[in-house]
Each structure stands twice: as structure tokens, then as C-alpha cells.
Short mmCIF file of C-alpha atoms and ligand atoms in Angstrom, two decimals:
data_model
loop_
_atom_site.label_atom_id
_atom_site.label_comp_id
_atom_site.label_asym_id
_atom_site.label_seq_id
_atom_site.Cartn_x
_atom_site.Cartn_y
_atom_site.Cartn_z
CA MET A 30 95.80 116.96 147.94
CA THR A 31 97.87 115.03 145.46
CA SER A 32 99.84 117.20 143.09
CA ILE A 33 99.35 116.62 139.40
CA LYS A 34 102.55 116.06 137.49
CA LYS A 35 103.25 118.75 134.90
CA THR A 36 104.79 117.61 131.65
CA LYS A 37 106.13 120.01 129.04
CA ILE A 38 105.40 119.19 125.43
CA ALA A 39 107.00 121.13 122.58
CA VAL A 40 104.59 121.19 119.65
CA LEU A 41 106.13 121.71 116.21
CA GLY A 42 103.25 121.57 113.76
CA GLY A 43 105.41 122.46 110.76
CA ASP A 44 104.08 122.60 107.21
CA GLY A 45 101.03 121.59 105.19
CA ILE A 46 98.67 119.35 107.14
CA GLY A 47 101.16 119.17 110.03
CA PRO A 48 99.47 121.76 112.25
CA GLU A 49 95.93 120.41 111.76
CA VAL A 50 96.76 116.75 112.47
CA THR A 51 98.88 117.80 115.45
CA LYS A 52 95.92 119.74 116.80
CA GLN A 53 93.87 116.52 116.88
CA ALA A 54 96.66 114.70 118.69
CA ILE A 55 96.61 117.46 121.31
CA LYS A 56 92.88 117.00 121.83
CA VAL A 57 93.58 113.35 122.56
CA MET A 58 96.49 114.21 124.86
CA ASP A 59 94.19 116.54 126.78
CA ALA A 60 91.72 113.69 127.16
CA VAL A 61 94.56 111.51 128.45
CA ALA A 62 95.49 114.22 130.92
CA GLU A 63 91.92 114.38 132.18
CA ARG A 64 91.48 110.64 132.54
CA PHE A 65 94.89 109.74 133.90
CA GLY A 66 95.57 112.80 136.03
CA ARG A 67 98.43 114.45 134.18
CA TYR A 68 98.95 118.03 133.17
CA PHE A 69 100.45 118.74 129.76
CA GLU A 70 101.82 122.19 129.14
CA TYR A 71 102.29 122.89 125.43
CA CYS A 72 104.89 125.16 123.94
CA PHE A 73 104.22 125.85 120.25
CA ALA A 74 107.20 126.56 118.02
CA ASP A 75 107.94 127.05 114.31
CA VAL A 76 109.82 124.63 112.10
CA GLY A 77 110.27 123.95 108.38
CA ALA A 78 108.97 126.15 105.58
CA ALA A 79 106.71 127.97 108.03
CA ALA A 80 109.79 128.90 110.07
CA ILE A 81 111.79 129.94 106.97
CA GLU A 82 109.00 132.28 106.01
CA ARG A 83 108.97 133.88 109.41
CA THR A 84 112.63 133.89 110.36
CA GLY A 85 114.71 132.68 107.41
CA ASP A 86 115.77 129.63 109.42
CA PRO A 87 114.02 126.21 109.27
CA LEU A 88 115.02 125.58 112.89
CA PRO A 89 115.08 128.89 114.77
CA ASP A 90 116.96 128.97 118.08
CA ALA A 91 113.75 129.51 120.02
CA THR A 92 112.41 126.24 118.60
CA LEU A 93 115.53 124.30 119.49
CA GLN A 94 115.42 125.75 123.00
CA ALA A 95 111.75 124.81 123.38
CA CYS A 96 112.65 121.25 122.37
CA LEU A 97 115.59 121.06 124.76
CA ASN A 98 113.40 122.32 127.59
CA ALA A 99 110.53 119.94 126.89
CA ASP A 100 109.85 116.41 128.16
CA ALA A 101 108.72 115.32 124.70
CA ILE A 102 108.17 116.76 121.23
CA LEU A 103 105.06 116.37 119.15
CA PHE A 104 105.96 116.99 115.53
CA GLY A 105 103.65 117.50 112.56
CA ALA A 106 105.22 117.41 109.11
CA ILE A 107 107.81 119.24 107.11
CA GLY A 108 108.17 120.17 103.45
CA ASP A 109 106.85 122.57 100.86
CA PRO A 110 106.70 122.09 97.06
CA LYS A 111 108.15 125.56 96.65
CA TYR A 112 111.53 124.17 97.78
CA ASP A 113 111.23 120.63 96.38
CA ASN A 114 111.29 121.89 92.83
CA ASP A 115 114.13 124.32 93.30
CA PRO A 116 117.53 122.56 93.44
CA THR A 117 119.25 125.90 93.91
CA ALA A 118 117.42 126.76 97.14
CA LYS A 119 120.06 127.44 99.82
CA VAL A 120 117.73 126.91 102.74
CA ARG A 121 115.33 123.96 102.79
CA PRO A 122 112.61 123.02 105.26
CA GLU A 123 114.07 119.48 105.68
CA GLN A 124 117.27 120.98 107.07
CA GLY A 125 115.25 121.95 110.12
CA LEU A 126 114.36 118.34 110.85
CA LEU A 127 117.85 117.02 110.13
CA ARG A 128 119.42 119.61 112.41
CA LEU A 129 116.90 118.92 115.12
CA ARG A 130 117.75 115.19 114.98
CA LYS A 131 121.44 115.96 115.22
CA GLU A 132 121.14 118.59 117.98
CA LEU A 133 118.96 116.30 120.10
CA GLY A 134 121.05 113.22 119.32
CA LEU A 135 117.96 111.36 118.07
CA TYR A 136 119.83 108.32 116.85
CA ALA A 137 116.97 105.85 116.62
CA ASN A 138 113.90 106.23 114.45
CA ILE A 139 111.28 103.68 115.37
CA ARG A 140 108.47 102.94 112.95
CA PRO A 141 105.94 100.27 113.78
CA VAL A 142 103.94 98.92 110.84
CA THR A 143 100.71 97.27 111.83
CA THR A 144 97.71 96.40 109.75
CA TYR A 145 94.02 96.80 110.50
CA GLU A 146 91.67 94.05 109.44
CA ARG A 147 89.10 96.49 108.17
CA LEU A 148 91.58 98.30 105.91
CA LEU A 149 93.38 95.35 104.35
CA HIS A 150 91.63 95.94 101.04
CA LEU A 151 93.38 99.33 100.76
CA SER A 152 96.82 97.76 100.70
CA PRO A 153 98.55 97.60 97.32
CA LEU A 154 99.20 93.94 98.16
CA ARG A 155 96.58 91.21 98.30
CA ALA A 156 94.80 91.10 101.64
CA GLU A 157 95.98 87.58 102.50
CA ARG A 158 99.56 88.68 102.04
CA VAL A 159 99.37 91.64 104.42
CA LYS A 160 97.01 90.16 106.99
CA GLY A 161 98.79 89.88 110.33
CA VAL A 162 101.80 91.98 109.32
CA ASP A 163 103.30 93.41 112.48
CA MET A 164 106.83 94.73 112.30
CA VAL A 165 108.88 97.58 113.63
CA ILE A 166 111.77 99.28 111.88
CA TYR A 167 114.73 100.57 113.86
CA ARG A 168 116.47 103.03 111.58
CA GLU A 169 119.73 104.70 112.61
CA LEU A 170 119.05 108.41 112.31
CA THR A 171 122.09 110.58 113.01
CA GLY A 172 124.88 108.90 111.10
CA GLY A 173 125.74 107.28 107.80
CA ILE A 174 125.55 108.94 104.44
CA TYR A 175 123.09 111.57 105.66
CA PHE A 176 125.66 113.17 107.92
CA GLY A 177 128.99 112.10 106.44
CA GLU A 178 131.36 114.43 104.69
CA LYS A 179 129.90 115.78 101.46
CA GLY A 180 130.80 118.27 98.82
CA THR A 181 130.72 119.46 95.25
CA ALA A 182 133.78 120.20 93.11
CA ALA A 183 134.49 123.83 92.23
CA ASP A 184 133.42 123.30 88.63
CA GLY A 185 130.13 121.80 89.83
CA ARG A 186 130.66 118.63 87.79
CA GLN A 187 131.40 116.21 90.60
CA ALA A 188 129.93 115.64 94.04
CA PHE A 189 130.31 113.16 96.87
CA ASP A 190 128.57 111.93 100.02
CA THR A 191 130.42 109.74 102.48
CA CYS A 192 128.95 106.95 104.57
CA THR A 193 130.69 106.56 107.90
CA TYR A 194 129.74 104.60 111.01
CA HIS A 195 131.43 104.08 114.34
CA VAL A 196 130.93 100.89 116.36
CA GLU A 197 129.30 102.88 119.15
CA GLU A 198 126.72 104.37 116.81
CA ILE A 199 125.78 100.87 115.71
CA GLU A 200 125.76 99.37 119.18
CA ARG A 201 123.43 101.87 120.76
CA ILE A 202 120.66 101.44 118.23
CA ALA A 203 121.21 97.69 117.95
CA ARG A 204 120.72 97.40 121.69
CA LEU A 205 117.36 99.16 121.44
CA ALA A 206 116.30 96.83 118.63
CA PHE A 207 117.22 93.72 120.60
CA GLU A 208 115.46 94.97 123.72
CA GLN A 209 112.36 95.58 121.63
CA ALA A 210 112.60 92.11 120.08
CA LEU A 211 112.48 90.61 123.57
CA LEU A 212 109.07 92.21 124.02
CA ARG A 213 107.89 90.97 120.63
CA ARG A 214 108.46 87.84 118.53
CA ARG A 215 112.19 87.75 119.34
CA LYS A 216 113.58 88.18 115.87
CA VAL A 217 115.91 90.87 114.54
CA THR A 218 116.71 91.20 110.84
CA LEU A 219 119.77 93.31 110.12
CA VAL A 220 119.41 94.83 106.68
CA ASP A 221 122.62 95.95 104.98
CA LYS A 222 124.74 95.75 101.84
CA ALA A 223 127.60 93.74 103.34
CA ASN A 224 128.47 92.25 99.96
CA VAL A 225 129.55 95.71 98.79
CA MET A 226 129.96 98.21 101.62
CA GLU A 227 132.61 98.37 104.31
CA THR A 228 130.25 100.12 106.73
CA SER A 229 127.76 97.27 106.28
CA ARG A 230 130.44 94.75 107.21
CA LEU A 231 131.10 96.78 110.36
CA TRP A 232 127.36 96.66 111.13
CA ARG A 233 127.36 92.86 110.71
CA ARG A 234 130.36 92.30 112.99
CA THR A 235 129.10 94.68 115.63
CA VAL A 236 125.55 93.40 115.67
CA GLN A 237 126.65 89.79 115.67
CA GLU A 238 128.80 90.41 118.75
CA LEU A 239 126.00 92.22 120.51
CA ALA A 240 123.58 89.42 119.67
CA ALA A 241 125.63 87.05 121.83
CA GLY A 242 124.19 88.90 124.81
CA TYR A 243 120.65 88.14 123.63
CA PRO A 244 120.57 84.34 123.23
CA GLY A 245 116.78 84.33 123.14
CA VAL A 246 116.65 86.54 120.05
CA GLU A 247 117.10 85.15 116.56
CA LEU A 248 119.34 87.29 114.35
CA ASP A 249 118.97 87.25 110.59
CA PHE A 250 120.95 89.13 107.96
CA MET A 251 119.51 90.36 104.70
CA PHE A 252 120.90 92.43 101.85
CA VAL A 253 118.90 95.57 101.31
CA ASP A 254 117.90 94.79 97.73
CA ASN A 255 116.55 91.44 98.83
CA ALA A 256 114.82 93.06 101.81
CA ALA A 257 113.04 95.46 99.46
CA MET A 258 111.70 92.42 97.61
CA GLN A 259 110.89 90.38 100.72
CA LEU A 260 108.86 93.23 102.16
CA ILE A 261 106.49 92.80 99.24
CA GLN A 262 106.68 89.05 98.87
CA ASN A 263 106.48 87.93 102.47
CA PRO A 264 106.14 90.87 104.86
CA ARG A 265 104.91 88.71 107.74
CA GLN A 266 108.39 87.23 108.20
CA PHE A 267 109.68 90.48 109.73
CA ASP A 268 109.54 91.30 113.42
CA VAL A 269 112.25 93.90 114.15
CA ILE A 270 114.20 95.32 111.21
CA LEU A 271 117.46 97.01 112.15
CA THR A 272 119.21 99.15 109.57
CA SER A 273 121.29 102.21 108.76
CA ASN A 274 120.02 105.70 108.03
CA MET A 275 119.62 105.64 104.24
CA PHE A 276 118.40 102.04 103.93
CA GLY A 277 115.95 102.72 106.74
CA ASP A 278 114.64 105.81 105.02
CA ILE A 279 113.85 103.85 101.88
CA LEU A 280 112.56 100.66 103.46
CA SER A 281 110.37 102.41 105.97
CA ASP A 282 108.52 104.20 103.19
CA GLU A 283 108.12 100.93 101.36
CA ALA A 284 106.87 99.17 104.49
CA SER A 285 104.53 101.99 105.34
CA VAL A 286 102.29 101.46 102.32
CA LEU A 287 101.61 97.86 103.30
CA ALA A 288 99.07 99.02 105.84
CA GLY A 289 96.92 100.65 103.18
CA SER A 290 97.19 104.22 104.33
CA LEU A 291 100.12 106.41 105.20
CA GLY A 292 97.75 108.26 107.47
CA LEU A 293 97.83 105.55 110.10
CA LEU A 294 101.48 105.16 110.94
CA PRO A 295 103.26 106.89 113.80
CA SER A 296 106.95 107.09 114.62
CA ALA A 297 109.25 107.90 117.48
CA SER A 298 112.77 109.26 117.33
CA ILE A 299 114.72 108.72 120.49
CA GLY A 300 118.24 109.32 121.63
CA LEU A 301 120.30 111.50 123.92
CA HIS A 302 117.88 114.36 124.62
CA THR A 303 114.14 114.93 124.26
CA SER A 304 112.32 112.29 122.20
CA LEU A 305 110.31 113.32 119.18
CA PHE A 306 107.06 111.80 117.94
CA GLU A 307 105.70 112.32 114.46
CA PRO A 308 103.40 110.77 111.89
CA ILE A 309 105.37 109.21 109.07
CA HIS A 310 103.36 110.94 106.38
CA GLY A 311 104.58 114.14 104.81
CA SER A 312 103.09 117.61 104.74
CA TYR A 313 100.57 116.75 101.95
CA PRO A 314 100.18 120.43 100.99
CA GLN A 315 97.30 119.77 98.57
CA ALA A 316 95.10 118.77 101.51
CA ALA A 317 96.16 121.50 103.94
CA GLY A 318 93.36 123.53 105.45
CA GLN A 319 90.59 121.36 103.99
CA ASP A 320 89.93 119.30 107.11
CA ILE A 321 90.33 116.03 105.16
CA ALA A 322 93.76 114.91 106.38
CA ASN A 323 93.88 111.74 108.43
CA PRO A 324 94.96 112.57 111.99
CA MET A 325 95.26 108.92 113.10
CA ALA A 326 99.03 108.77 112.57
CA ALA A 327 99.44 111.92 114.66
CA ILE A 328 97.10 110.52 117.32
CA LEU A 329 99.03 107.23 117.36
CA SER A 330 102.26 109.24 117.65
CA ALA A 331 100.73 110.77 120.77
CA ALA A 332 100.21 107.19 122.01
CA MET A 333 103.94 106.50 121.55
CA LEU A 334 104.65 109.79 123.29
CA VAL A 335 102.62 109.04 126.41
CA GLU A 336 104.07 105.55 126.49
CA SER A 337 107.55 107.07 126.57
CA LEU A 338 106.44 109.16 129.54
CA GLY A 339 105.63 106.00 131.47
CA MET A 340 101.90 105.93 130.76
CA PRO A 341 101.36 102.54 129.09
CA GLU A 342 97.64 102.41 130.00
CA ALA A 343 97.08 105.74 128.31
CA ALA A 344 98.89 104.53 125.20
CA THR A 345 96.76 101.40 125.11
CA ALA A 346 93.62 103.48 125.60
CA ILE A 347 94.48 105.63 122.58
CA ARG A 348 95.28 102.61 120.40
CA LEU A 349 92.04 100.90 121.35
CA VAL A 350 90.08 104.01 120.49
CA VAL A 351 91.73 104.27 117.07
CA GLN A 352 90.98 100.62 116.40
CA HIS A 353 87.42 101.05 117.58
CA ILE A 354 86.82 104.04 115.31
CA LEU A 355 88.23 102.19 112.31
CA GLU A 356 86.20 99.09 113.08
CA LYS A 357 83.05 101.19 113.19
CA GLY A 358 83.81 102.14 109.61
CA ILE A 359 84.55 105.75 110.48
CA GLY A 360 87.45 107.53 108.85
CA THR A 361 88.78 110.30 106.67
CA PRO A 362 87.95 110.14 102.93
CA GLU A 363 91.10 108.33 101.72
CA LEU A 364 90.14 105.27 103.78
CA GLN A 365 86.90 104.98 101.81
CA PRO A 366 85.03 104.49 105.09
CA SER A 367 81.30 103.83 105.51
CA ILE A 368 81.08 107.05 107.47
CA VAL A 369 83.26 109.91 106.34
CA TYR A 370 84.57 112.19 109.06
CA GLY A 371 86.76 115.25 108.73
CA CYS A 372 90.12 115.60 110.40
CA SER A 373 88.78 117.62 113.32
CA GLN A 374 85.75 115.33 113.79
CA ILE A 375 88.05 112.34 114.13
CA GLY A 376 90.06 114.30 116.71
CA ASP A 377 86.92 115.20 118.66
CA LEU A 378 85.62 111.64 118.59
CA ALA A 379 88.95 110.10 119.59
CA ALA A 380 89.37 112.59 122.43
CA HIS A 381 85.83 111.97 123.62
CA LEU A 382 86.30 108.19 123.63
CA VAL A 383 89.62 108.40 125.42
CA ALA A 384 88.08 110.61 128.10
CA GLU A 385 84.87 108.56 128.39
CA PRO A 386 85.84 104.98 127.52
CA GLU A 387 82.38 103.56 128.31
CA GLU A 388 80.59 105.59 125.66
CA GLU A 389 79.34 103.77 122.61
CA ILE A 390 79.79 105.46 119.30
CA LEU A 391 76.51 106.63 117.92
CA VAL A 392 76.48 105.61 114.34
CA ARG A 393 74.20 107.85 112.36
CA GLU A 394 71.98 105.46 110.42
CA ASP A 395 71.02 108.08 107.86
CA LYS A 396 74.67 108.71 107.02
CA LEU A 397 75.29 105.01 106.70
CA GLN A 398 72.37 104.65 104.30
CA GLN A 399 73.56 107.58 102.27
CA LYS A 400 77.01 106.05 101.86
CA VAL A 401 75.67 102.62 100.96
CA SER A 402 73.55 104.09 98.21
CA THR A 403 76.48 105.98 96.71
CA ILE A 404 78.50 102.78 96.59
CA ILE A 405 75.73 100.99 94.70
C1 LIG B 16 111.98 110.88 106.87
C2 LIG B 16 112.12 111.91 105.77
C3 LIG B 16 113.37 112.72 106.01
C4 LIG B 16 114.55 111.79 105.89
C5 LIG B 16 113.53 113.94 105.08
C6 LIG B 16 112.34 114.86 105.21
C7 LIG B 16 114.81 114.66 105.31
O1 LIG B 16 112.11 111.30 104.52
O2 LIG B 16 111.83 111.28 108.03
O3 LIG B 16 112.03 109.70 106.58
O4 LIG B 16 115.02 111.51 104.79
O5 LIG B 16 115.00 111.31 106.93
MG1 LIG B 17 111.81 109.22 104.55
#
């Protein structure tokens, strides 16, 4: 008898819609396990506002331990309006995620932005401008202004945040970006503010030197303000964007709306310890518990997760299923699909199709009719 490999997954559903979209991703992972002969063991742990409520700490020790012991982390979302609107709050849900990144040394945040033909009309840009956009952002995640020295003067009238980078911090993420470019269209765009910032000039020098080892990859430089504009004006020009923590935070949100829905984009954070996979959307508290949240980003994060575990066929299977569902006109309400499905129905369907790839989707004609008539 062949033994089935057991893989430990820490599941941190977090806040708002986090737990419900994560649940759908797990259904799909279970289907992967069944079809590809793997055994996933899940360890559920608290993080964010949910964890503060229960323990006072947005990243309880038990959660950190579960992450350190796991082979991969499936993360939901973090954030609660209760804390957003209170600048005096001492403990914030986001601190849980920031600490987790630091503790696990997750120095690279990877966000692919792809578009789906059927959803181009949902993009804030004209369809012909976004058609064919296919880029990936490599954002440095454990350095820069996020983690530099910071403070507030005793009288509360002055504050500072410092941006610091070491060559090694730049090199390790740059290497990942170049390796990725080799598998793609072989172009890296370093986004910085080298006309103003010393750290940006260090990024330029370091990345330029590293690029010498990748003669097949074209390296471009772009100031961040220009990049913000170019992302709107000509997003197809980008293949791999490499940038620091803060610039990456801003640009990846900007890039994420190109696709038409935040609910479709996954991300991976990788580094020294266990890798973490999460949808890029937030906790969307208004939608929590209503079964209307789009679980596709969480499901696609599961695809990145299984890929990282050395299961590329499983990742492809999940991506094909997502594409297939979207092409059939099925989706959660915000996609304005022909056939509206709830969050859990999408999860069931995706899991079913991953487990039984030959099955055709049965499109309910009556539902289709109903939708058509409401449009007219
Ligand atoms: C992200 C988020 C986080 C960040 C917040 C929640 C701290 O915006 O993952 O992009 O700024 O990194
Ligand atoms: Mg962000």
C-alpha cells in the first residue's frame, strides 16, 4: 500500500467574510486531496479582531505556534470597523498580520493580477485597455517604513516613521522576482522614488547588480508616481513589478481593481518559514454571514498554496475550474453574473468540478431565463 502524504495546513479565517471564504477554499483543497492523493490536516486558529475579542491579542501564541508547525497557512481576512474608526485603540487587528509576517520572515508578497475575458466590462477601465493584462507584483513585506523605527514626541505634536533597507533584504526578494520573470515574459520593472529617497537609490544599485546575473531579463526602472499613472494608462506593459513595502501596498491595491473584482485575486507571502496564502480583499464586514461574498480569491489562494507544495497539476485544475465557472456566467452577485450563486454554492461547485473534472456544469435554464428578464 502506498502511504498518503500528510500535509498540515494552519487555517486562520480571521474577521468578517474571512472565515466563510476560507471554508470554500477548504472544500476545494479537500477535492484536491481526493483527486491527487494527498491528505490535508487542518489546524484552525484565531487571528485579528476575532482573536482580540477572545484573548486580547490579535496574534495569540497558540496561533503563531500553529503557523510555525504547519506546512502552509490559509488566511482569510483581517480588520474590523470598530478599530478602524478609533485612532486611540492600543491593540489593532492588523497588528496580528504584521507580527505574523515578521515572525515568519515573510519577506515577499506576491500578487498576480490577471483578467478574465467575461468580466472585462466590470473593470473601471475600458475593456480594450485591460484586455490581456497579466502582471505579478513582488512587494517587499518585512522591511521599509512599515517596520522602521517610529515614534511620537512626548507632547504628541510630532511623529516619525523611518524607512530603512539593507542590501540583503533587497537582494532576496529581487532574486525571486527575476526567477519569476524567467517563467513569464522576462521583464522586471523596479518601482521606486530614486529621485528623492536614499533607500530607493540603494534598491536601484542592488537590483541593477543582481540583474547582471539574469541577461535574459529586461530590467526597467520607474518612479512610483509615474507607475501609479502607467498602471491606469497602459497596464499591459507590466510583467513583473518589483517594489518596496509601502509602494507595493499602494500599487497592489491600485492594480487589483483592474480585473473588475477584488474578489478574484489571490496572494502568497513567502519567506523564511511557513508560507501564507490569502485573498487580497479585506474583511468586508457588511457582507459577513450573508453568503454573498466571493470565495474565488480564497479558492485561487488555495491554488497558489498547493502549487507551493509541489502540486502544479492541482493548481492548474483549480484555476481551470474557476475560469470555467466564470465563463459559464456563474458568480456571486457583485460580478453581475447570468446565474447568481452564493458563496457556499460556488465552493460546492468548484470542489465538485475539481474532484470530478469530466462533469459538465448543469446550467439551470429557468434561472437563466429569470435573470435575462430582470436585465430587460
Ligand atoms: C495588505 C494590507 C495590510 C498592509 C494591512 C492590513 C496592515 O493592506 O496586506 O496589503 O498594509 O500590508
Ligand atoms: Mg494593502
